């Protein structure tokens, strides 16, 4: 049996890091996860390109920390909405943080698979002026 998925769609390349907002979470001397914000210049939208956790780091609060950092960066960049192409197993995590399901999108990794399409509204931080 051969794999039908395309690993390049799940690879964080040097070009990706150079062209997008990429953040790494390190703790206890090792990388626990990373995330990226990507701007779609054609549609003027922002995408949560990656929010990946090492399997042994799941359930330890690192994903929440990356999420909060993503929200802070989005506020600083004045991003009103972030789109998420979610893995079905990660959808509850995003929904619990205020994302809303707005449809489905075809997987670029596994032909014929549909992924939840989510959006999260980024609330502006009020100025203390």
mmCIF file with all atom_site columns, N, CA and C in Angstrom, residues 44-105:
data_model
loop_
_atom_site.group_PDB
_atom_site.id
_atom_site.type_symbol
_atom_site.label_atom_id
_atom_site.label_alt_id
_atom_site.label_comp_id
_atom_site.label_asym_id
_atom_site.label_entity_id
_atom_site.label_seq_id
_atom_site.pdbx_PDB_ins_code
_atom_site.Cartn_x
_atom_site.Cartn_y
_atom_site.Cartn_z
_atom_site.occupancy
_atom_site.B_iso_or_equiv
_atom_site.pdbx_formal_charge
_atom_site.auth_seq_id
_atom_site.auth_comp_id
_atom_site.auth_asym_id
_atom_site.auth_atom_id
_atom_site.pdbx_PDB_model_num
ATOM 1   N N  . UNK A 1 44  ? -6.579  39.115 0.629  1.00 0.00 ? 44  UNK A N  1
ATOM 2   C CA . UNK A 1 44  ? -6.394  39.989 1.792  1.00 0.00 ? 44  UNK A CA 1
ATOM 3   C C  . UNK A 1 44  ? -6.889  39.335 3.079  1.00 0.00 ? 44  UNK A C  1
ATOM 4   N N  . UNK A 1 45  ? -6.660  38.027 3.202  1.00 0.00 ? 45  UNK A N  1
ATOM 5   C CA . UNK A 1 45  ? -7.056  37.286 4.397  1.00 0.00 ? 45  UNK A CA 1
ATOM 6   C C  . UNK A 1 45  ? -5.816  36.715 5.057  1.00 0.00 ? 45  UNK A C  1
ATOM 7   N N  . UNK A 1 46  ? -5.956  36.392 6.333  1.00 0.00 ? 46  UNK A N  1
ATOM 8   C CA . UNK A 1 46  ? -4.886  35.759 7.092  1.00 0.00 ? 46  UNK A CA 1
ATOM 9   C C  . UNK A 1 46  ? -5.303  34.340 7.445  1.00 0.00 ? 46  UNK A C  1
ATOM 10  N N  . UNK A 1 47  ? -4.344  33.428 7.388  1.00 0.00 ? 47  UNK A N  1
ATOM 11  C CA . UNK A 1 47  ? -4.566  32.015 7.650  1.00 0.00 ? 47  UNK A CA 1
ATOM 12  C C  . UNK A 1 47  ? -3.643  31.551 8.768  1.00 0.00 ? 47  UNK A C  1
ATOM 13  N N  . UNK A 1 48  ? -4.194  30.764 9.691  1.00 0.00 ? 48  UNK A N  1
ATOM 14  C CA . UNK A 1 48  ? -3.350  30.061 10.646 1.00 0.00 ? 48  UNK A CA 1
ATOM 15  C C  . UNK A 1 48  ? -2.801  28.865 9.881  1.00 0.00 ? 48  UNK A C  1
ATOM 16  N N  . UNK A 1 49  ? -1.597  29.025 9.340  1.00 0.00 ? 49  UNK A N  1
ATOM 17  C CA . UNK A 1 49  ? -1.032  28.006 8.460  1.00 0.00 ? 49  UNK A CA 1
ATOM 18  C C  . UNK A 1 49  ? -0.671  26.730 9.186  1.00 0.00 ? 49  UNK A C  1
ATOM 19  N N  . UNK A 1 50  ? -0.097  26.869 10.345 1.00 0.00 ? 50  UNK A N  1
ATOM 20  C CA . UNK A 1 50  ? 0.278   25.724 11.166 1.00 0.00 ? 50  UNK A CA 1
ATOM 21  C C  . UNK A 1 50  ? -0.021  26.069 12.615 1.00 0.00 ? 50  UNK A C  1
ATOM 22  N N  . UNK A 1 51  ? -0.468  25.129 13.367 1.00 0.00 ? 51  UNK A N  1
ATOM 23  C CA . UNK A 1 51  ? -0.399  25.149 14.820 1.00 0.00 ? 51  UNK A CA 1
ATOM 24  C C  . UNK A 1 51  ? -0.171  23.691 15.165 1.00 0.00 ? 51  UNK A C  1
ATOM 25  N N  . UNK A 1 52  ? 1.092   23.373 15.353 1.00 0.00 ? 52  UNK A N  1
ATOM 26  C CA . UNK A 1 52  ? 1.496   21.980 15.520 1.00 0.00 ? 52  UNK A CA 1
ATOM 27  C C  . UNK A 1 52  ? 2.128   21.783 16.884 1.00 0.00 ? 52  UNK A C  1
ATOM 28  N N  . UNK A 1 53  ? 1.753   20.689 17.540 1.00 0.00 ? 53  UNK A N  1
ATOM 29  C CA . UNK A 1 53  ? 2.333   20.323 18.824 1.00 0.00 ? 53  UNK A CA 1
ATOM 30  C C  . UNK A 1 53  ? 2.989   18.959 18.697 1.00 0.00 ? 53  UNK A C  1
ATOM 31  N N  . UNK A 1 54  ? 4.136   18.798 19.352 1.00 0.00 ? 54  UNK A N  1
ATOM 32  C CA . UNK A 1 54  ? 4.727   17.466 19.460 1.00 0.00 ? 54  UNK A CA 1
ATOM 33  C C  . UNK A 1 54  ? 3.724   16.586 20.211 1.00 0.00 ? 54  UNK A C  1
ATOM 34  N N  . UNK A 1 55  ? 3.522   15.363 19.785 1.00 0.00 ? 55  UNK A N  1
ATOM 35  C CA . UNK A 1 55  ? 2.505   14.519 20.428 1.00 0.00 ? 55  UNK A CA 1
ATOM 36  C C  . UNK A 1 55  ? 2.640   14.424 21.951 1.00 0.00 ? 55  UNK A C  1
ATOM 37  N N  . UNK A 1 56  ? 3.875   14.327 22.464 1.00 0.00 ? 56  UNK A N  1
ATOM 38  C CA . UNK A 1 56  ? 4.035   14.217 23.920 1.00 0.00 ? 56  UNK A CA 1
ATOM 39  C C  . UNK A 1 56  ? 3.756   15.533 24.646 1.00 0.00 ? 56  UNK A C  1
ATOM 40  N N  . UNK A 1 57  ? 3.625   16.632 23.897 1.00 0.00 ? 57  UNK A N  1
ATOM 41  C CA . UNK A 1 57  ? 3.346   17.938 24.503 1.00 0.00 ? 57  UNK A CA 1
ATOM 42  C C  . UNK A 1 57  ? 1.854   18.260 24.547 1.00 0.00 ? 57  UNK A C  1
ATOM 43  N N  . UNK A 1 58  ? 1.035   17.455 23.894 1.00 0.00 ? 58  UNK A N  1
ATOM 44  C CA . UNK A 1 58  ? -0.407  17.696 23.851 1.00 0.00 ? 58  UNK A CA 1
ATOM 45  C C  . UNK A 1 58  ? -0.990  17.533 25.259 1.00 0.00 ? 58  UNK A C  1
ATOM 46  N N  . UNK A 1 59  ? -1.884  18.450 25.624 1.00 0.00 ? 59  UNK A N  1
ATOM 47  C CA . UNK A 1 59  ? -2.557  18.374 26.908 1.00 0.00 ? 59  UNK A CA 1
ATOM 48  C C  . UNK A 1 59  ? -1.796  18.995 28.059 1.00 0.00 ? 59  UNK A C  1
ATOM 49  N N  . UNK A 1 60  ? -0.702  19.703 27.759 1.00 0.00 ? 60  UNK A N  1
ATOM 50  C CA . UNK A 1 60  ? 0.119   20.294 28.809 1.00 0.00 ? 60  UNK A CA 1
ATOM 51  C C  . UNK A 1 60  ? 0.088   21.820 28.804 1.00 0.00 ? 60  UNK A C  1
ATOM 52  N N  . UNK A 1 61  ? -0.827  22.399 28.024 1.00 0.00 ? 61  UNK A N  1
ATOM 53  C CA . UNK A 1 61  ? -0.966  23.849 28.015 1.00 0.00 ? 61  UNK A CA 1
ATOM 54  C C  . UNK A 1 61  ? -0.148  24.575 26.952 1.00 0.00 ? 61  UNK A C  1
ATOM 55  N N  . UNK A 1 62  ? 0.679   23.861 26.218 1.00 0.00 ? 62  UNK A N  1
ATOM 56  C CA . UNK A 1 62  ? 1.508   24.505 25.202 1.00 0.00 ? 62  UNK A CA 1
ATOM 57  C C  . UNK A 1 62  ? 0.673   25.015 24.026 1.00 0.00 ? 62  UNK A C  1
ATOM 58  N N  . UNK A 1 63  ? -0.333  24.254 23.634 1.00 0.00 ? 63  UNK A N  1
ATOM 59  C CA . UNK A 1 63  ? -1.209  24.692 22.546 1.00 0.00 ? 63  UNK A CA 1
ATOM 60  C C  . UNK A 1 63  ? -1.940  25.971 22.911 1.00 0.00 ? 63  UNK A C  1
ATOM 61  N N  . UNK A 1 64  ? -2.415  26.066 24.149 1.00 0.00 ? 64  UNK A N  1
ATOM 62  C CA . UNK A 1 64  ? -3.066  27.285 24.624 1.00 0.00 ? 64  UNK A CA 1
ATOM 63  C C  . UNK A 1 64  ? -2.100  28.456 24.583 1.00 0.00 ? 64  UNK A C  1
ATOM 64  N N  . UNK A 1 65  ? -0.854  28.215 24.997 1.00 0.00 ? 65  UNK A N  1
ATOM 65  C CA . UNK A 1 65  ? 0.150   29.285 24.986 1.00 0.00 ? 65  UNK A CA 1
ATOM 66  C C  . UNK A 1 65  ? 0.408   29.767 23.561 1.00 0.00 ? 65  UNK A C  1
ATOM 67  N N  . UNK A 1 66  ? 0.518   28.845 22.610 1.00 0.00 ? 66  UNK A N  1
ATOM 68  C CA . UNK A 1 66  ? 0.708   29.251 21.210 1.00 0.00 ? 66  UNK A CA 1
ATOM 69  C C  . UNK A 1 66  ? -0.508  30.009 20.700 1.00 0.00 ? 66  UNK A C  1
ATOM 70  N N  . UNK A 1 67  ? -1.706  29.559 21.068 1.00 0.00 ? 67  UNK A N  1
ATOM 71  C CA . UNK A 1 67  ? -2.931  30.235 20.644 1.00 0.00 ? 67  UNK A CA 1
ATOM 72  C C  . UNK A 1 67  ? -2.934  31.667 21.166 1.00 0.00 ? 67  UNK A C  1
ATOM 73  N N  . UNK A 1 68  ? -2.626  31.849 22.447 1.00 0.00 ? 68  UNK A N  1
ATOM 74  C CA . UNK A 1 68  ? -2.626  33.196 23.022 1.00 0.00 ? 68  UNK A CA 1
ATOM 75  C C  . UNK A 1 68  ? -1.581  34.079 22.353 1.00 0.00 ? 68  UNK A C  1
ATOM 76  N N  . UNK A 1 69  ? -0.444  33.503 22.027 1.00 0.00 ? 69  UNK A N  1
ATOM 77  C CA . UNK A 1 69  ? 0.583   34.270 21.323 1.00 0.00 ? 69  UNK A CA 1
ATOM 78  C C  . UNK A 1 69  ? 0.090   34.658 19.927 1.00 0.00 ? 69  UNK A C  1
ATOM 79  N N  . UNK A 1 70  ? -0.579  33.744 19.249 1.00 0.00 ? 70  UNK A N  1
ATOM 80  C CA . UNK A 1 70  ? -1.135  34.035 17.924 1.00 0.00 ? 70  UNK A CA 1
ATOM 81  C C  . UNK A 1 70  ? -2.123  35.196 18.002 1.00 0.00 ? 70  UNK A C  1
ATOM 82  N N  . UNK A 1 71  ? -2.989  35.183 19.015 1.00 0.00 ? 71  UNK A N  1
ATOM 83  C CA . UNK A 1 71  ? -3.966  36.268 19.179 1.00 0.00 ? 71  UNK A CA 1
ATOM 84  C C  . UNK A 1 71  ? -3.249  37.592 19.424 1.00 0.00 ? 71  UNK A C  1
ATOM 85  N N  . UNK A 1 72  ? -2.238  37.588 20.277 1.00 0.00 ? 72  UNK A N  1
ATOM 86  C CA . UNK A 1 72  ? -1.477  38.819 20.544 1.00 0.00 ? 72  UNK A CA 1
ATOM 87  C C  . UNK A 1 72  ? -0.807  39.341 19.279 1.00 0.00 ? 72  UNK A C  1
ATOM 88  N N  . UNK A 1 73  ? -0.217  38.446 18.485 1.00 0.00 ? 73  UNK A N  1
ATOM 89  C CA . UNK A 1 73  ? 0.431   38.870 17.240 1.00 0.00 ? 73  UNK A CA 1
ATOM 90  C C  . UNK A 1 73  ? -0.600  39.417 16.256 1.00 0.00 ? 73  UNK A C  1
ATOM 91  N N  . UNK A 1 74  ? -1.749  38.775 16.183 1.00 0.00 ? 74  UNK A N  1
ATOM 92  C CA . UNK A 1 74  ? -2.814  39.245 15.289 1.00 0.00 ? 74  UNK A CA 1
ATOM 93  C C  . UNK A 1 74  ? -3.299  40.629 15.711 1.00 0.00 ? 74  UNK A C  1
ATOM 94  N N  . UNK A 1 75  ? -3.397  40.858 17.017 1.00 0.00 ? 75  UNK A N  1
ATOM 95  C CA . UNK A 1 75  ? -3.792  42.181 17.502 1.00 0.00 ? 75  UNK A CA 1
ATOM 96  C C  . UNK A 1 75  ? -2.747  43.229 17.120 1.00 0.00 ? 75  UNK A C  1
ATOM 97  N N  . UNK A 1 76  ? -1.477  42.898 17.296 1.00 0.00 ? 76  UNK A N  1
ATOM 98  C CA . UNK A 1 76  ? -0.402  43.830 16.941 1.00 0.00 ? 76  UNK A CA 1
ATOM 99  C C  . UNK A 1 76  ? -0.382  44.132 15.444 1.00 0.00 ? 76  UNK A C  1
ATOM 100 N N  . UNK A 1 77  ? -0.697  43.125 14.630 1.00 0.00 ? 77  UNK A N  1
ATOM 101 C CA . UNK A 1 77  ? -0.701  43.298 13.177 1.00 0.00 ? 77  UNK A CA 1
ATOM 102 C C  . UNK A 1 77  ? -2.043  43.825 12.666 1.00 0.00 ? 77  UNK A C  1
ATOM 103 N N  . UNK A 1 78  ? -2.982  44.069 13.576 1.00 0.00 ? 78  UNK A N  1
ATOM 104 C CA . UNK A 1 78  ? -4.313  44.579 13.249 1.00 0.00 ? 78  UNK A CA 1
ATOM 105 C C  . UNK A 1 78  ? -5.063  43.650 12.286 1.00 0.00 ? 78  UNK A C  1
ATOM 106 N N  . UNK A 1 79  ? -5.001  42.361 12.569 1.00 0.00 ? 79  UNK A N  1
ATOM 107 C CA . UNK A 1 79  ? -5.692  41.348 11.775 1.00 0.00 ? 79  UNK A CA 1
ATOM 108 C C  . UNK A 1 79  ? -7.077  41.146 12.374 1.00 0.00 ? 79  UNK A C  1
ATOM 109 N N  . UNK A 1 80  ? -8.149  41.387 11.616 1.00 0.00 ? 80  UNK A N  1
ATOM 110 C CA . UNK A 1 80  ? -9.494  41.267 12.185 1.00 0.00 ? 80  UNK A CA 1
ATOM 111 C C  . UNK A 1 80  ? -10.014 39.833 12.280 1.00 0.00 ? 80  UNK A C  1
ATOM 112 N N  . UNK A 1 81  ? -9.649  38.974 11.318 1.00 0.00 ? 81  UNK A N  1
ATOM 113 C CA . UNK A 1 81  ? -10.159 37.603 11.267 1.00 0.00 ? 81  UNK A CA 1
ATOM 114 C C  . UNK A 1 81  ? -9.045  36.686 10.778 1.00 0.00 ? 81  UNK A C  1
ATOM 115 N N  . UNK A 1 82  ? -8.949  35.518 11.383 1.00 0.00 ? 82  UNK A N  1
ATOM 116 C CA . UNK A 1 82  ? -7.993  34.502 10.944 1.00 0.00 ? 82  UNK A CA 1
ATOM 117 C C  . UNK A 1 82  ? -8.781  33.272 10.523 1.00 0.00 ? 82  UNK A C  1
ATOM 118 N N  . UNK A 1 83  ? -8.447  32.746 9.351  1.00 0.00 ? 83  UNK A N  1
ATOM 119 C CA . UNK A 1 83  ? -9.054  31.532 8.820  1.00 0.00 ? 83  UNK A CA 1
ATOM 120 C C  . UNK A 1 83  ? -8.209  30.337 9.242  1.00 0.00 ? 83  UNK A C  1
ATOM 121 N N  . UNK A 1 84  ? -8.868  29.231 9.538  1.00 0.00 ? 84  UNK A N  1
ATOM 122 C CA . UNK A 1 84  ? -8.178  28.013 9.966  1.00 0.00 ? 84  UNK A CA 1
ATOM 123 C C  . UNK A 1 84  ? -8.697  26.840 9.144  1.00 0.00 ? 84  UNK A C  1
ATOM 124 N N  . UNK A 1 85  ? -7.788  26.125 8.483  1.00 0.00 ? 85  UNK A N  1
ATOM 125 C CA . UNK A 1 85  ? -8.112  24.860 7.828  1.00 0.00 ? 85  UNK A CA 1
ATOM 126 C C  . UNK A 1 85  ? -7.756  23.792 8.860  1.00 0.00 ? 85  UNK A C  1
ATOM 127 N N  . UNK A 1 86  ? -8.729  23.354 9.618  1.00 0.00 ? 86  UNK A N  1
ATOM 128 C CA . UNK A 1 86  ? -8.475  22.520 10.786 1.00 0.00 ? 86  UNK A CA 1
ATOM 129 C C  . UNK A 1 86  ? -8.426  21.041 10.452 1.00 0.00 ? 86  UNK A C  1
ATOM 130 N N  . UNK A 1 87  ? -7.567  20.335 11.144 1.00 0.00 ? 87  UNK A N  1
ATOM 131 C CA . UNK A 1 87  ? -7.654  18.888 11.169 1.00 0.00 ? 87  UNK A CA 1
ATOM 132 C C  . UNK A 1 87  ? -8.938  18.566 11.948 1.00 0.00 ? 87  UNK A C  1
ATOM 133 N N  . UNK A 1 88  ? -9.706  17.568 11.538 1.00 0.00 ? 88  UNK A N  1
ATOM 134 C CA . UNK A 1 88  ? -10.941 17.262 12.269 1.00 0.00 ? 88  UNK A CA 1
ATOM 135 C C  . UNK A 1 88  ? -10.715 17.007 13.763 1.00 0.00 ? 88  UNK A C  1
ATOM 136 N N  . UNK A 1 89  ? -9.583  16.401 14.128 1.00 0.00 ? 89  UNK A N  1
ATOM 137 C CA . UNK A 1 89  ? -9.314  16.110 15.533 1.00 0.00 ? 89  UNK A CA 1
ATOM 138 C C  . UNK A 1 89  ? -8.959  17.370 16.324 1.00 0.00 ? 89  UNK A C  1
ATOM 139 N N  . UNK A 1 90  ? -8.502  18.421 15.647 1.00 0.00 ? 90  UNK A N  1
ATOM 140 C CA . UNK A 1 90  ? -8.139  19.669 16.318 1.00 0.00 ? 90  UNK A CA 1
ATOM 141 C C  . UNK A 1 90  ? -9.309  20.650 16.403 1.00 0.00 ? 90  UNK A C  1
ATOM 142 N N  . UNK A 1 91  ? -10.381 20.381 15.671 1.00 0.00 ? 91  UNK A N  1
ATOM 143 C CA . UNK A 1 91  ? -11.510 21.311 15.649 1.00 0.00 ? 91  UNK A CA 1
ATOM 144 C C  . UNK A 1 91  ? -12.029 21.655 17.043 1.00 0.00 ? 91  UNK A C  1
ATOM 145 N N  . UNK A 1 92  ? -12.218 20.701 17.958 1.00 0.00 ? 92  UNK A N  1
ATOM 146 C CA . UNK A 1 92  ? -12.707 21.075 19.292 1.00 0.00 ? 92  UNK A CA 1
ATOM 147 C C  . UNK A 1 92  ? -11.787 22.077 20.006 1.00 0.00 ? 92  UNK A C  1
ATOM 148 N N  . UNK A 1 93  ? -10.478 21.950 19.826 1.00 0.00 ? 93  UNK A N  1
ATOM 149 C CA . UNK A 1 93  ? -9.530  22.907 20.422 1.00 0.00 ? 93  UNK A CA 1
ATOM 150 C C  . UNK A 1 93  ? -9.826  24.313 19.930 1.00 0.00 ? 93  UNK A C  1
ATOM 151 N N  . UNK A 1 94  ? -9.970  24.470 18.611 1.00 0.00 ? 94  UNK A N  1
ATOM 152 C CA . UNK A 1 94  ? -10.228 25.795 18.041 1.00 0.00 ? 94  UNK A CA 1
ATOM 153 C C  . UNK A 1 94  ? -11.600 26.339 18.440 1.00 0.00 ? 94  UNK A C  1
ATOM 154 N N  . UNK A 1 95  ? -12.608 25.479 18.433 1.00 0.00 ? 95  UNK A N  1
ATOM 155 C CA . UNK A 1 95  ? -13.952 25.910 18.814 1.00 0.00 ? 95  UNK A CA 1
ATOM 156 C C  . UNK A 1 95  ? -13.978 26.378 20.272 1.00 0.00 ? 95  UNK A C  1
ATOM 157 N N  . UNK A 1 96  ? -13.221 25.714 21.126 1.00 0.00 ? 96  UNK A N  1
ATOM 158 C CA . UNK A 1 96  ? -13.197 26.097 22.540 1.00 0.00 ? 96  UNK A CA 1
ATOM 159 C C  . UNK A 1 96  ? -12.497 27.436 22.754 1.00 0.00 ? 96  UNK A C  1
ATOM 160 N N  . UNK A 1 97  ? -11.804 27.920 21.742 1.00 0.00 ? 97  UNK A N  1
ATOM 161 C CA . UNK A 1 97  ? -11.128 29.213 21.823 1.00 0.00 ? 97  UNK A CA 1
ATOM 162 C C  . UNK A 1 97  ? -11.859 30.319 21.051 1.00 0.00 ? 97  UNK A C  1
ATOM 163 N N  . UNK A 1 98  ? -13.078 30.029 20.636 1.00 0.00 ? 98  UNK A N  1
ATOM 164 C CA . UNK A 1 98  ? -13.893 31.054 20.015 1.00 0.00 ? 98  UNK A CA 1
ATOM 165 C C  . UNK A 1 98  ? -13.988 31.000 18.507 1.00 0.00 ? 98  UNK A C  1
ATOM 166 N N  . UNK A 1 99  ? -13.302 30.062 17.872 1.00 0.00 ? 99  UNK A N  1
ATOM 167 C CA . UNK A 1 99  ? -13.429 29.929 16.418 1.00 0.00 ? 99  UNK A CA 1
ATOM 168 C C  . UNK A 1 99  ? -14.825 29.408 16.093 1.00 0.00 ? 99  UNK A C  1
ATOM 169 N N  . UNK A 1 100 ? -15.273 29.706 14.899 1.00 0.00 ? 100 UNK A N  1
ATOM 170 C CA . UNK A 1 100 ? -16.584 29.252 14.441 1.00 0.00 ? 100 UNK A CA 1
ATOM 171 C C  . UNK A 1 100 ? -16.398 28.504 13.124 1.00 0.00 ? 100 UNK A C  1
ATOM 172 N N  . UNK A 1 101 ? -17.140 27.423 12.978 1.00 0.00 ? 101 UNK A N  1
ATOM 173 C CA . UNK A 1 101 ? -17.088 26.664 11.729 1.00 0.00 ? 101 UNK A CA 1
ATOM 174 C C  . UNK A 1 101 ? -17.883 27.409 10.669 1.00 0.00 ? 101 UNK A C  1
ATOM 175 N N  . UNK A 1 102 ? -17.243 27.647 9.504  1.00 0.00 ? 102 UNK A N  1
ATOM 176 C CA . UNK A 1 102 ? -17.910 28.375 8.428  1.00 0.00 ? 102 UNK A CA 1
ATOM 177 C C  . UNK A 1 102 ? -18.055 27.524 7.171  1.00 0.00 ? 102 UNK A C  1
ATOM 178 N N  . UNK A 1 103 ? -17.605 26.276 7.222  1.00 0.00 ? 103 UNK A N  1
ATOM 179 C CA . UNK A 1 103 ? -17.733 25.397 6.067  1.00 0.00 ? 103 UNK A CA 1
ATOM 180 C C  . UNK A 1 103 ? -16.713 24.282 6.108  1.00 0.00 ? 103 UNK A C  1
ATOM 181 N N  . UNK A 1 104 ? -16.414 23.763 4.931  1.00 0.00 ? 104 UNK A N  1
ATOM 182 C CA . UNK A 1 104 ? -15.410 22.706 4.769  1.00 0.00 ? 104 UNK A CA 1
ATOM 183 C C  . UNK A 1 104 ? -14.512 23.073 3.596  1.00 0.00 ? 104 UNK A C  1
ATOM 184 N N  . UNK A 1 105 ? -13.334 22.476 3.594  1.00 0.00 ? 105 UNK A N  1
ATOM 185 C CA . UNK A 1 105 ? -12.374 22.703 2.510  1.00 0.00 ? 105 UNK A CA 1
ATOM 186 C C  . UNK A 1 105 ? -11.722 21.361 2.183  1.00 0.00 ? 105 UNK A C  1
#
